[in-house]
CSV table of C-alpha atoms and ligand atoms in Angstrom, one decimal:
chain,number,residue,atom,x,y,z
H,1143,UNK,CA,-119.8,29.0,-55.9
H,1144,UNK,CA,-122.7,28.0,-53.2
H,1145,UNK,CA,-122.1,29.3,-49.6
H,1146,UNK,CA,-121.4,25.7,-48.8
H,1147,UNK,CA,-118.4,25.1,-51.6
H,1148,UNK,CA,-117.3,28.5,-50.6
H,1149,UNK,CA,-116.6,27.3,-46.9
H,1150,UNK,CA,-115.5,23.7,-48.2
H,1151,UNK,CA,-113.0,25.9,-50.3
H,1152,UNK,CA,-112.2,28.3,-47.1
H,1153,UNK,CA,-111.7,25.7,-44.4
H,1154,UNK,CA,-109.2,23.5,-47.2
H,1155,UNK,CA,-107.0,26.6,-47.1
H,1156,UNK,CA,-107.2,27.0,-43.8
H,1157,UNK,CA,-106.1,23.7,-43.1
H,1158,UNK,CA,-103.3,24.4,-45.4
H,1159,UNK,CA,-102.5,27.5,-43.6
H,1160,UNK,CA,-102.0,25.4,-40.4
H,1161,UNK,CA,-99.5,23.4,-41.8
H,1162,UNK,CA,-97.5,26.4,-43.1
H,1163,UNK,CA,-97.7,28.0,-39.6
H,1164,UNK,CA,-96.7,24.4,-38.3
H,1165,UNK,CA,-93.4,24.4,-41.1
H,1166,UNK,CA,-92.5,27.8,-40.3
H,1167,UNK,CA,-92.0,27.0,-36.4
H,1168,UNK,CA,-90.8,23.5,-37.2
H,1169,UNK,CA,-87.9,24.7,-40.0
H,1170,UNK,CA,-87.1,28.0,-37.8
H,1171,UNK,CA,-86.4,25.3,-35.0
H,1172,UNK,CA,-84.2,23.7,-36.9
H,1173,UNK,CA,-82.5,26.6,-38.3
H,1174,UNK,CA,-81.4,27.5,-34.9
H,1175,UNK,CA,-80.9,24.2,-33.0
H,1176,UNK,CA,-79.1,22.7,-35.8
H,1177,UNK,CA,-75.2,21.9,-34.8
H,1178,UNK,CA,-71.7,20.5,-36.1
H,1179,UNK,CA,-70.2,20.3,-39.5
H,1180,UNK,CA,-73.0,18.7,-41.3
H,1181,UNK,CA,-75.4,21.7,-40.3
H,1182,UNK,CA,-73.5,24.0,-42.0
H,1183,UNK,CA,-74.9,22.6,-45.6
H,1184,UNK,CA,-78.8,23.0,-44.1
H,1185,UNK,CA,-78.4,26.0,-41.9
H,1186,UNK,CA,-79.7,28.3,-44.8
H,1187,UNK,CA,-81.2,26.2,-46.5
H,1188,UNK,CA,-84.1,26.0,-43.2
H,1189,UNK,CA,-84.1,29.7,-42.7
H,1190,UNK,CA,-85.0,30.2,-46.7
H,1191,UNK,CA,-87.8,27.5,-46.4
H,1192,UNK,CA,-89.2,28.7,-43.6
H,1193,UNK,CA,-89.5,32.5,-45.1
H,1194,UNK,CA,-91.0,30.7,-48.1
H,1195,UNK,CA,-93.8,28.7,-45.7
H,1196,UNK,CA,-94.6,32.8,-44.5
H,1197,UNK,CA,-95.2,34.1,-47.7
H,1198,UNK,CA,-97.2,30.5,-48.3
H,1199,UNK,CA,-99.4,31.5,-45.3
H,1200,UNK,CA,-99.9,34.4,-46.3
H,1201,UNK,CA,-101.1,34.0,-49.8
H,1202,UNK,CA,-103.2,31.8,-48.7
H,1203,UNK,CA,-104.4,34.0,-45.8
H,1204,UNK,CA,-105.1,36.9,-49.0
H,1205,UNK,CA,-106.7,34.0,-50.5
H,1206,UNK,CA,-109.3,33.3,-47.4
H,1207,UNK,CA,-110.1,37.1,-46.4
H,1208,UNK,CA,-110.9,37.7,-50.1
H,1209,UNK,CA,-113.3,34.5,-49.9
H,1210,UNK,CA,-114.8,36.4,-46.6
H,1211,UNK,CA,-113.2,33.8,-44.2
H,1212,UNK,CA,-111.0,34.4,-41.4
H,1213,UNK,CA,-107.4,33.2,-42.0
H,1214,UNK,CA,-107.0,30.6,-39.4
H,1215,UNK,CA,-104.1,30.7,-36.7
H,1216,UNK,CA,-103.8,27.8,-35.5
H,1217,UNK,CA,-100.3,26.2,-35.8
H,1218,UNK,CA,-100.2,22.4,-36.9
H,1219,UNK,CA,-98.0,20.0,-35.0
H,1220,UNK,CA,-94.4,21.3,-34.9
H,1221,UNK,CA,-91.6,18.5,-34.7
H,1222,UNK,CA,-88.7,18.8,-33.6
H,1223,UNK,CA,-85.3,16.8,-34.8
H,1224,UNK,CA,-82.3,16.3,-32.9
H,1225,UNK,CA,-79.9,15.7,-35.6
H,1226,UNK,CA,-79.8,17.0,-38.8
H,1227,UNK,CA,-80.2,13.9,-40.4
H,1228,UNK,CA,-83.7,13.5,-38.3
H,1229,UNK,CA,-84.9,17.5,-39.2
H,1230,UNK,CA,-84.6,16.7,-42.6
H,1231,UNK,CA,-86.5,13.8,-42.4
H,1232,UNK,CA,-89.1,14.9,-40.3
H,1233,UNK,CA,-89.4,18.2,-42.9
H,1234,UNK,CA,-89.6,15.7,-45.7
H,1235,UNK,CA,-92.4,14.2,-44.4
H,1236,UNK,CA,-94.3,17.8,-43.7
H,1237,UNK,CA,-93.9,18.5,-47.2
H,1238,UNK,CA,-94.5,15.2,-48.8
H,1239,UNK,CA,-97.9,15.7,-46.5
H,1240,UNK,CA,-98.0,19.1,-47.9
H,1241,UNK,CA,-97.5,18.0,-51.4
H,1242,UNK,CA,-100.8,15.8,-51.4
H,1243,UNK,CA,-102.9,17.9,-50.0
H,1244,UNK,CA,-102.1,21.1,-52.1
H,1245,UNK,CA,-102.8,18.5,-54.9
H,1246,UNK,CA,-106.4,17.4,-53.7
H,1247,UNK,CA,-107.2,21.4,-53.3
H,1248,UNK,CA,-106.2,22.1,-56.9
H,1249,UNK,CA,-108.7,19.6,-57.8
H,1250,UNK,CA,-111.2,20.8,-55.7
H,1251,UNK,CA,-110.3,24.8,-56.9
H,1252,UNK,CA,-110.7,22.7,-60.2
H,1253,UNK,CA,-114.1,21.6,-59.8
H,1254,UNK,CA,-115.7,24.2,-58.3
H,1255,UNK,CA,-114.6,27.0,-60.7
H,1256,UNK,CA,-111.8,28.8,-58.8
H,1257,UNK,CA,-109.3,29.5,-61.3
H,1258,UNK,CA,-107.6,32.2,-58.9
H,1259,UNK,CA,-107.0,29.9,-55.8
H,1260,UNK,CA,-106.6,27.1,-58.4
H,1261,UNK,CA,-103.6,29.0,-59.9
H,1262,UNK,CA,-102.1,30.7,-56.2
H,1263,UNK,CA,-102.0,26.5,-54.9
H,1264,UNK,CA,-100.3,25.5,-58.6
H,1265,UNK,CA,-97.7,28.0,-57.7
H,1266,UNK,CA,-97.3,27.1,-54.2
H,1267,UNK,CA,-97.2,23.4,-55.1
H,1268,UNK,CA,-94.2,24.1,-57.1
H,1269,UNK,CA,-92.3,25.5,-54.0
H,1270,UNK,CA,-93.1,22.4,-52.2
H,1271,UNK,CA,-91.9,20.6,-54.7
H,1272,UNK,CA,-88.7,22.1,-54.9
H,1273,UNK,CA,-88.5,21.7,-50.5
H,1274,UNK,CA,-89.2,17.8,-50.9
H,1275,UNK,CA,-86.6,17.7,-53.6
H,1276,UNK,CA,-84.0,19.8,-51.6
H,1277,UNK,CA,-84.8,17.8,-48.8
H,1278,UNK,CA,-84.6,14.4,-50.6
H,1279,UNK,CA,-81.6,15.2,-52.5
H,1280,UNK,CA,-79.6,16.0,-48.6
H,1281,UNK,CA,-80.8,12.8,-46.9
H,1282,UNK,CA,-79.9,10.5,-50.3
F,1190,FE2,FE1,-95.5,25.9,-47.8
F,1191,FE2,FE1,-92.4,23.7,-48.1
């Protein structure tokens, strides 16, 4: 890779990495404010996808060092529901955000001959996957 792709590559992850420092705020939020019956089904569930965003931010932090950037920590917008029905949906919409973008940095890991971050993004796209799901599957 050029210098320049290497930083195109970098700063794509580190926008990424915002967003996981923004989801990890956001679900922990919910995880704790959440209240009545029909928190007890999500209660967990937030506090499991939150760990998950960490150990996204920090694979991707690894990622970024090992690149020679600086992992970036600046948090993205954190929203914040006031019923359950409203966190979910405001978490669906991180991760449906979340989804497109990991997608557009595969392709770009893709094209510029990254197969390590191409492969660590793959796996984390999964995860987000299964979140949206999780999410969508609640709210339906
Ligand atoms: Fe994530
Ligand atoms: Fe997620």
């Amino acid at each position: 890779m050029t210098k320049k792709q290497t930083k195109e590559l970098i700063d794509a992850l580190n926008e990424s990495r915002s967003s996981e420092l923004a989801a990890i705020s956001q679900y922990m939020n919910h995880h704790y404010e959440c209240k009545g019956m029909e928190s007890l089904t999500v209660k967990d569930l937030f506090r499991a996808q939150a760990l998950e965003e960490m150990g996204h931010a920090e694979q991707l932090a690894e990622r970024i060092t090992a690149l020679g950037g600086i992992p970036t920590l600046k948090s993205g917008t954190v929203k914040r529901g006031k019923t359950v029905k409203e966190m979910l949906k405001i978490d669906c919409e991180l991760e449906q955000k979340a989804i497109k973008r990991y997608k557009a940095q595969i392709k770009l890991a893709e094209k510029l001959g990254d197969t390590t971050t191409r492969r660590m993004l793959e796996d984390i796209l999964i995860s987000e996957e299964a979140h949206a799901d999780a999410h969508e599957a609640l709210l339906s």
